[in-house]
PDB file of C-alpha atoms in Angstrom:
ATOM      1  CA  MET A   1     -45.803 163.609 -20.054  1.00 49.00           C
ATOM      2  CA  ALA A   2     -49.137 163.243 -21.391  1.00 49.00           C
ATOM      3  CA  GLN A   3     -49.239 165.441 -25.132  1.00 52.00           C
ATOM      4  CA  ASP A   4     -52.728 166.710 -26.024  1.00 54.00           C
ATOM      5  CA  PHE A   5     -54.524 164.345 -28.230  1.00 53.00           C
ATOM      6  CA  THR A   6     -58.285 163.270 -28.587  1.00 62.00           C
ATOM      7  CA  PRO A   7     -58.323 159.389 -26.375  1.00 66.00           C
ATOM      8  CA  GLN A   8     -60.491 156.395 -27.026  1.00 62.00           C
ATOM      9  CA  PRO A   9     -63.892 156.813 -25.101  1.00 65.00           C
ATOM     10  CA  LEU A  10     -64.379 154.993 -21.927  1.00 59.00           C
ATOM     11  CA  THR A  11     -67.655 152.926 -22.171  1.00 58.00           C
ATOM     12  CA  ARG A  12     -70.382 151.293 -19.745  1.00 54.00           C
ATOM     13  CA  VAL A  13     -68.683 147.877 -19.412  1.00 49.00           C
ATOM     14  CA  SER A  14     -71.398 145.189 -18.843  1.00 48.00           C
ATOM     15  CA  LYS A  15     -72.291 141.857 -15.647  1.00 48.00           C
ATOM     16  CA  PRO A  16     -70.089 139.210 -17.727  1.00 44.00           C
ATOM     17  CA  ARG A  17     -66.692 139.703 -16.724  1.00 58.00           C
ATOM     18  CA  LEU A  18     -67.183 143.325 -14.636  1.00 69.00           C
ATOM     19  CA  TYR A  19     -63.601 142.623 -13.284  1.00 68.00           C
ATOM     20  CA  GLU A  20     -61.868 141.782 -16.576  1.00 76.00           C
ATOM     21  CA  GLN A  21     -63.051 144.164 -18.468  1.00 82.00           C
ATOM     22  CA  LEU A  22     -63.200 147.114 -16.119  1.00 85.00           C
ATOM     23  CA  VAL A  23     -59.378 146.994 -15.906  1.00 86.00           C
ATOM     24  CA  GLU A  24     -59.247 146.318 -19.927  1.00 86.00           C
ATOM     25  CA  GLN A  25     -60.711 149.473 -20.688  1.00 86.00           C
ATOM     26  CA  ILE A  26     -58.700 151.600 -17.940  1.00 89.00           C
ATOM     27  CA  LEU A  27     -56.032 150.634 -19.997  1.00 88.00           C
ATOM     28  CA  GLY A  28     -57.119 150.868 -23.357  1.00 86.00           C
ATOM     29  CA  TYR A  29     -57.419 154.394 -22.250  1.00 86.00           C
ATOM     30  CA  ILE A  30     -54.019 154.680 -20.988  1.00 87.00           C
ATOM     31  CA  GLN A  31     -52.944 153.241 -23.842  1.00 86.00           C
ATOM     32  CA  SER A  32     -55.629 155.682 -26.340  1.00 84.00           C
ATOM     33  CA  ALA A  33     -54.370 158.218 -23.954  1.00 86.00           C
ATOM     34  CA  ARG A  34     -50.828 157.337 -24.691  1.00 88.00           C
ATOM     35  CA  LEU A  35     -49.338 157.846 -20.434  1.00 89.00           C
ATOM     36  CA  GLY A  36     -47.196 157.539 -18.785  1.00 90.00           C
ATOM     37  CA  PRO A  37     -45.090 156.501 -16.040  1.00 92.00           C
ATOM     38  CA  GLY A  38     -45.311 159.518 -13.098  1.00 92.00           C
ATOM     39  CA  ASP A  39     -48.600 160.913 -15.182  1.00 91.00           C
ATOM     40  CA  LEU A  40     -52.588 160.581 -12.986  1.00 92.00           C
ATOM     41  CA  LEU A  41     -55.054 159.001 -14.170  1.00 91.00           C
ATOM     42  CA  PRO A  42     -58.826 160.990 -15.090  1.00 90.00           C
ATOM     43  CA  ALA A  43     -60.273 161.304 -10.356  1.00 88.00           C
ATOM     44  CA  GLU A  44     -62.619 158.491  -9.917  1.00 85.00           C
ATOM     45  CA  ARG A  45     -65.308 160.084  -9.515  1.00 87.00           C
ATOM     46  CA  ASP A  46     -65.448 160.210 -13.502  1.00 89.00           C
ATOM     47  CA  LEU A  47     -63.609 156.986 -14.492  1.00 86.00           C
ATOM     48  CA  ALA A  48     -67.137 155.262 -12.682  1.00 86.00           C
ATOM     49  CA  GLU A  49     -69.283 158.211 -14.001  1.00 87.00           C
ATOM     50  CA  ARG A  50     -68.003 157.574 -17.715  1.00 84.00           C
ATOM     51  CA  LEU A  51     -67.862 153.639 -17.551  1.00 82.00           C
ATOM     52  CA  GLY A  52     -71.470 153.898 -15.518  1.00 84.00           C
ATOM     53  CA  VAL A  53     -70.140 151.891 -12.112  1.00 83.00           C
ATOM     54  CA  SER A  54     -70.146 152.771  -8.876  1.00 81.00           C
ATOM     55  CA  ARG A  55     -67.185 153.958  -7.040  1.00 80.00           C
ATOM     56  CA  ALA A  56     -66.819 151.253  -5.228  1.00 75.00           C
ATOM     57  CA  THR A  57     -66.423 148.791  -7.886  1.00 78.00           C
ATOM     58  CA  LEU A  58     -64.183 150.663  -9.370  1.00 82.00           C
ATOM     59  CA  ALA A  59     -61.969 150.789  -6.580  1.00 79.00           C
ATOM     60  CA  GLN A  60     -60.998 147.118  -6.905  1.00 77.00           C
ATOM     61  CA  ALA A  61     -60.566 147.190 -10.142  1.00 83.00           C
ATOM     62  CA  LEU A  62     -58.133 150.203  -9.621  1.00 85.00           C
ATOM     63  CA  VAL A  63     -56.524 147.797  -6.829  1.00 82.00           C
ATOM     64  CA  ALA A  64     -56.842 144.636  -8.706  1.00 82.00           C
ATOM     65  CA  LEU A  65     -54.340 147.849 -10.652  1.00 88.00           C
ATOM     66  CA  GLU A  66     -52.274 148.316  -7.973  1.00 85.00           C
ATOM     67  CA  VAL A  67     -51.666 144.795  -6.672  1.00 81.00           C
ATOM     68  CA  LEU A  68     -50.457 143.825 -10.241  1.00 83.00           C
ATOM     69  CA  GLY A  69     -48.047 146.860  -9.991  1.00 85.00           C
ATOM     70  CA  VAL A  70     -49.937 149.080 -12.509  1.00 90.00           C
ATOM     71  CA  ILE A  71     -50.715 152.210 -10.628  1.00 90.00           C
ATOM     72  CA  ASP A  72     -49.970 153.045  -7.719  1.00 87.00           C
ATOM     73  CA  VAL A  73     -52.978 154.907  -5.713  1.00 83.00           C
ATOM     74  CA  GLN A  74     -51.747 157.711  -3.849  1.00 80.00           C
ATOM     75  CA  HIS A  75     -54.007 159.810  -1.147  1.00 75.00           C
ATOM     76  CA  GLY A  76     -54.818 163.346  -1.638  1.00 75.00           C
ATOM     77  CA  THR A  77     -53.419 162.245  -5.022  1.00 81.00           C
ATOM     78  CA  GLY A  78     -55.328 159.276  -6.990  1.00 84.00           C
ATOM     79  CA  ALA A  79     -53.952 156.918  -9.580  1.00 88.00           C
ATOM     80  CA  VAL A  80     -50.184 157.576 -10.935  1.00 91.00           C
ATOM     81  CA  LEU A  81     -49.415 155.290 -13.607  1.00 92.00           C
ATOM     82  CA  VAL A  82     -46.535 153.136 -12.875  1.00 92.00           C
ATOM     83  CA  TYR A  83     -45.479 151.564 -15.991  1.00 88.00           C
ATOM     84  CA  ARG A  84     -47.785 150.884 -19.216  1.00 86.00           C
ATOM     85  CA  PRO A  85     -48.594 146.592 -19.513  1.00 83.00           C
ATOM     86  CA  SER A  86     -49.853 145.215 -23.011  1.00 84.00           C
ATOM     87  CA  ILE A  87     -53.176 143.906 -22.201  1.00 84.00           C
ATOM     88  CA  ALA A  88     -53.613 140.427 -22.688  1.00 85.00           C
ATOM     89  CA  THR A  89     -49.744 140.579 -19.782  1.00 85.00           C
ATOM     90  CA  VAL A  90     -52.043 142.086 -16.559  1.00 86.00           C
ATOM     91  CA  ILE A  91     -55.526 139.568 -17.766  1.00 83.00           C
ATOM     92  CA  ARG A  92     -53.088 137.076 -18.126  1.00 85.00           C
ATOM     93  CA  GLU A  93     -51.278 138.090 -14.280  1.00 82.00           C
ATOM     94  CA  LEU A  94     -54.834 139.067 -12.679  1.00 81.00           C
ATOM     95  CA  ARG A  95     -56.737 135.173 -13.806  1.00 80.00           C
ATOM     96  CA  ALA A  96     -53.165 133.789 -12.394  1.00 81.00           C
ATOM     97  CA  HIS A  97     -53.477 136.304  -9.138  1.00 75.00           C
ATOM     98  CA  ARG A  98     -57.257 134.548  -8.431  1.00 77.00           C
ATOM     99  CA  THR A  99     -55.832 131.041  -8.945  1.00 80.00           C
ATOM    100  CA  ARG A 100     -53.313 131.449  -6.340  1.00 81.00           C
ATOM    101  CA  LEU A 101     -55.387 133.628  -3.698  1.00 82.00           C
ATOM    102  CA  PRO A 102     -56.522 130.016  -1.655  1.00 86.00           C
ATOM    103  CA  GLU A 103     -52.528 128.908  -1.394  1.00 89.00           C
ATOM    104  CA  ILE A 104     -51.964 131.994  -0.212  1.00 88.00           C
ATOM    105  CA  VAL A 105     -54.941 132.033   2.883  1.00 89.00           C
ATOM    106  CA  GLU A 106     -53.577 128.889   3.001  1.00 91.00           C
ATOM    107  CA  ALA A 107     -50.418 129.258   3.555  1.00 92.00           C
ATOM    108  CA  ARG A 108     -50.546 132.386   5.687  1.00 93.00           C
ATOM    109  CA  SER A 109     -53.374 130.590   8.072  1.00 93.00           C
ATOM    110  CA  THR A 110     -50.336 127.749   8.346  1.00 94.00           C
ATOM    111  CA  LEU A 111     -47.375 130.252   9.385  1.00 96.00           C
ATOM    112  CA  GLU A 112     -49.151 133.264  10.918  1.00 97.00           C
ATOM    113  CA  VAL A 113     -51.468 131.098  13.205  1.00 97.00           C
ATOM    114  CA  LYS A 114     -48.296 129.017  14.132  1.00 98.00           C
ATOM    115  CA  LEU A 115     -45.559 132.761  14.549  1.00 98.00           C
ATOM    116  CA  ALA A 116     -48.976 134.795  16.985  1.00 98.00           C
ATOM    117  CA  GLY A 117     -48.518 131.535  19.062  1.00 98.00           C
ATOM    118  CA  LEU A 118     -44.418 131.862  19.502  1.00 98.00           C
ATOM    119  CA  ALA A 119     -44.764 134.996  20.212  1.00 98.00           C
ATOM    120  CA  ALA A 120     -47.166 135.268  22.542  1.00 98.00           C
ATOM    121  CA  ALA A 121     -45.103 132.778  24.917  1.00 98.00           C
ATOM    122  CA  ARG A 122     -42.075 134.033  23.700  1.00 98.00           C
ATOM    123  CA  ARG A 123     -41.806 137.980  23.846  1.00 98.00           C
ATOM    124  CA  THR A 124     -39.375 139.844  24.616  1.00 98.00           C
ATOM    125  CA  ASP A 125     -41.026 143.662  26.203  1.00 98.00           C
ATOM    126  CA  GLU A 126     -38.789 145.622  23.017  1.00 98.00           C
ATOM    127  CA  ASP A 127     -41.008 143.152  21.448  1.00 98.00           C
ATOM    128  CA  MET A 128     -44.151 144.097  22.443  1.00 98.00           C
ATOM    129  CA  LEU A 129     -43.114 147.659  21.931  1.00 98.00           C
ATOM    130  CA  ALA A 130     -42.403 147.026  18.261  1.00 98.00           C
ATOM    131  CA  ILE A 131     -45.684 145.306  17.629  1.00 98.00           C
ATOM    132  CA  ASP A 132     -47.204 148.955  19.709  1.00 98.00           C
ATOM    133  CA  ALA A 133     -45.416 150.803  17.493  1.00 98.00           C
ATOM    134  CA  SER A 134     -46.807 148.973  14.222  1.00 98.00           C
ATOM    135  CA  LEU A 135     -50.176 148.919  15.164  1.00 98.00           C
ATOM    136  CA  ASP A 136     -49.874 152.710  16.277  1.00 98.00           C
ATOM    137  CA  ALA A 137     -48.867 153.297  12.514  1.00 97.00           C
ATOM    138  CA  MET A 138     -51.147 152.038  11.630  1.00 97.00           C
ATOM    139  CA  ALA A 139     -53.980 153.758  13.602  1.00 97.00           C
ATOM    140  CA  ALA A 140     -52.118 156.907  12.519  1.00 97.00           C
ATOM    141  CA  GLU A 141     -52.208 156.114   7.716  1.00 94.00           C
ATOM    142  CA  ILE A 142     -55.982 155.038   8.285  1.00 94.00           C
ATOM    143  CA  ALA A 143     -56.991 158.318  10.288  1.00 94.00           C
ATOM    144  CA  GLY A 144     -54.910 160.783   7.523  1.00 91.00           C
ATOM    145  CA  GLY A 145     -56.836 159.277   5.233  1.00 88.00           C
ATOM    146  CA  ASP A 146     -54.146 156.297   3.786  1.00 88.00           C
ATOM    147  CA  LYS A 147     -55.023 152.288   3.342  1.00 89.00           C
ATOM    148  CA  GLY A 148     -53.412 151.452   6.593  1.00 92.00           C
ATOM    149  CA  ALA A 149     -50.275 149.548   4.237  1.00 90.00           C
ATOM    150  CA  HIS A 150     -47.378 150.201   5.770  1.00 93.00           C
ATOM    151  CA  GLY A 151     -48.892 149.546   9.559  1.00 96.00           C
ATOM    152  CA  ASP A 152     -50.151 146.080   8.556  1.00 95.00           C
ATOM    153  CA  GLU A 153     -47.273 145.652   7.087  1.00 94.00           C
ATOM    154  CA  LEU A 154     -44.884 146.313  10.144  1.00 97.00           C
ATOM    155  CA  PHE A 155     -47.611 144.497  12.918  1.00 98.00           C
ATOM    156  CA  HIS A 156     -47.003 141.283  10.679  1.00 97.00           C
ATOM    157  CA  GLN A 157     -43.406 142.066  11.000  1.00 97.00           C
ATOM    158  CA  ALA A 158     -43.876 142.738  14.846  1.00 98.00           C
ATOM    159  CA  VAL A 159     -45.201 139.501  15.850  1.00 98.00           C
ATOM    160  CA  THR A 160     -43.256 136.600  13.505  1.00 98.00           C
ATOM    161  CA  ARG A 161     -39.827 138.646  15.093  1.00 98.00           C
ATOM    162  CA  ALA A 162     -42.001 137.716  17.948  1.00 98.00           C
ATOM    163  CA  ALA A 163     -41.806 134.239  17.438  1.00 98.00           C
ATOM    164  CA  HIS A 164     -37.698 133.907  18.094  1.00 98.00           C
ATOM    165  CA  SER A 165     -37.796 131.070  14.745  1.00 97.00           C
ATOM    166  CA  SER A 166     -35.545 132.062  12.524  1.00 96.00           C
ATOM    167  CA  VAL A 167     -36.745 128.838   9.896  1.00 96.00           C
ATOM    168  CA  LEU A 168     -39.843 131.041  10.187  1.00 96.00           C
ATOM    169  CA  ALA A 169     -39.124 133.800   9.765  1.00 96.00           C
ATOM    170  CA  GLN A 170     -37.498 132.938   6.622  1.00 95.00           C
ATOM    171  CA  LEU A 171     -40.204 131.294   5.042  1.00 94.00           C
ATOM    172  CA  MET A 172     -43.003 133.650   6.009  1.00 94.00           C
ATOM    173  CA  MET A 173     -39.842 135.867   3.812  1.00 92.00           C
ATOM    174  CA  PHE A 174     -39.957 133.941   1.396  1.00 91.00           C
ATOM    175  CA  ILE A 175     -44.092 134.680   0.711  1.00 89.00           C
ATOM    176  CA  ALA A 176     -43.520 138.014   1.240  1.00 88.00           C
ATOM    177  CA  GLU A 177     -44.511 139.199  -2.093  1.00 83.00           C
ATOM    178  CA  MET A 178     -47.954 137.023  -2.603  1.00 84.00           C
ATOM    179  CA  ILE A 179     -48.886 138.685   0.836  1.00 87.00           C
ATOM    180  CA  LEU A 180     -48.554 142.125  -0.285  1.00 82.00           C
ATOM    181  CA  GLU A 181     -51.175 140.414  -2.567  1.00 76.00           C
ATOM    182  CA  THR A 182     -53.389 139.697  -0.541  1.00 81.00           C
ATOM    183  CA  ARG A 183     -52.667 142.931   1.546  1.00 86.00           C
ATOM    184  CA  LEU A 184     -53.522 146.095  -0.401  1.00 79.00           C
ATOM    185  CA  GLU A 185     -56.742 143.826  -1.602  1.00 80.00           C
ATOM    186  CA  SER A 186     -57.883 143.422   1.313  1.00 85.00           C
ATOM    187  CA  LEU A 187     -56.999 147.312   2.535  1.00 86.00           C
ATOM    188  CA  GLY A 188     -58.891 147.952  -0.448  1.00 80.00           C
ATOM    189  CA  GLN A 189     -62.339 147.328   0.812  1.00 81.00           C
ATOM    190  CA  PRO A 190     -64.730 148.975   2.091  1.00 82.00           C
ATOM    191  CA  GLY A 191     -64.364 149.515   5.934  1.00 89.00           C
ATOM    192  CA  ARG A 192     -61.640 147.300   5.857  1.00 91.00           C
ATOM    193  CA  PRO A 193     -58.352 149.239   7.502  1.00 93.00           C
ATOM    194  CA  GLU A 194     -60.258 149.975  10.325  1.00 96.00           C
ATOM    195  CA  GLN A 195     -61.248 146.545  10.603  1.00 95.00           C
ATOM    196  CA  SER A 196     -57.850 145.385  10.161  1.00 96.00           C
ATOM    197  CA  LEU A 197     -56.950 147.801  12.708  1.00 97.00           C
ATOM    198  CA  ALA A 198     -58.934 146.256  15.604  1.00 97.00           C
ATOM    199  CA  SER A 199     -58.316 142.630  14.995  1.00 97.00           C
ATOM    200  CA  HIS A 200     -54.565 143.193  15.340  1.00 98.00           C
ATOM    201  CA  ARG A 201     -55.519 144.596  18.138  1.00 98.00           C
ATOM    202  CA  ALA A 202     -56.552 141.997  19.457  1.00 98.00           C
ATOM    203  CA  ILE A 203     -53.554 139.283  18.698  1.00 98.00           C
ATOM    204  CA  ALA A 204     -51.756 142.020  20.179  1.00 98.00           C
ATOM    205  CA  ASP A 205     -53.697 141.759  23.488  1.00 98.00           C
ATOM    206  CA  ALA A 206     -53.309 138.136  23.275  1.00 98.00           C
ATOM    207  CA  ILE A 207     -49.533 138.166  22.564  1.00 98.00           C
ATOM    208  CA  ARG A 208     -49.299 140.873  25.891  1.00 98.00           C
ATOM    209  CA  VAL A 209     -50.040 138.271  28.301  1.00 98.00           C
ATOM    210  CA  GLN A 210     -48.772 135.826  26.643  1.00 98.00           C
ATOM    211  CA  ASP A 211     -52.072 133.856  25.957  1.00 98.00           C
ATOM    212  CA  ALA A 212     -50.795 131.381  22.740  1.00 98.00           C
ATOM    213  CA  GLN A 213     -54.325 129.863  22.500  1.00 98.00           C
ATOM    214  CA  ALA A 214     -56.269 133.642  22.245  1.00 98.00           C
ATOM    215  CA  ALA A 215     -53.463 134.927  20.089  1.00 98.00           C
ATOM    216  CA  GLN A 216     -53.879 131.485  17.391  1.00 98.00           C
ATOM    217  CA  ASP A 217     -57.905 132.594  17.757  1.00 98.00           C
ATOM    218  CA  ALA A 218     -57.083 135.999  17.124  1.00 98.00           C
ATOM    219  CA  MET A 219     -54.638 135.699  14.190  1.00 97.00           C
ATOM    220  CA  GLN A 220     -57.171 132.756  12.564  1.00 96.00           C
ATOM    221  CA  SER A 221     -59.952 135.385  12.382  1.00 96.00           C
ATOM    222  CA  HIS A 222     -57.849 137.859  11.284  1.00 95.00           C
ATOM    223  CA  ILE A 223     -57.267 135.752   8.535  1.00 94.00           C
ATOM    224  CA  ASP A 224     -60.140 134.596   7.975  1.00 92.00           C
ATOM    225  CA  LEU A 225     -61.263 138.653   7.824  1.00 92.00           C
ATOM    226  CA  VAL A 226     -58.252 138.949   5.130  1.00 87.00           C
ATOM    227  CA  SER A 227     -59.229 136.701   2.815  1.00 85.00           C
ATOM    228  CA  ASP A 228     -62.801 137.087   2.614  1.00 80.00           C
ATOM    229  CA  VAL A 229     -62.189 139.765  -0.710  1.00 71.00           C
ATOM    230  CA  ALA A 230     -64.968 141.442  -2.579  1.00 54.00           C
ATOM    231  CA  LEU A 231     -63.457 139.607  -6.467  1.00 49.00           C
ATOM    232  CA  LEU A 232     -65.616 141.396  -9.266  1.00 41.00           C
ATOM    233  CA  LYS A 233     -66.605 138.423 -11.990  1.00 41.00           C
TER     234      LYS A 233
END
């Protein structure tokens, strides 16, 4: 746990390159406070006030650190440090993440839209039960104050299985880690978990009645929604 001494003060950040400045400030605080794995960061309200930004803006920087595996944001607990990287490493990874986001969206549009159509054509009653169970899981997470990330993952896995295409399933496994980046970032947007759940239900309804075109259209609309992330500049 952190020892008793005075950490580096946090200062207000200006607009240019706000995204990176926030991350740098938070990482600098972590280093100067000598926080280690398992230690808690200050509460969001406190961090936002000291940095001179809104909690919504701060939340985006925390999501970026969560995407990169630096912290684990736990409902009811706060941001827990997973490991303490160098600032230069994280900034480099953030820039690489921003660069590859459009390509991840392209891959999802190519694979998941097709999978949704196949799922509508090929799904079994057992497949439908798994899809519905994933919706229930996501709804329960959101109702409990979480982002619904696990239920979201279960839903897309259930749709992939319902397509009964082993080759497409393998391709989805190959990009699963990259999709996790977009999932965490999207679900960190205000109101996004509820919107994502609603779009999942639209996909499930089309699969249920075995309307392949409607399932594909609903999946494309969902991907368009979740790819709209407010990256800080």
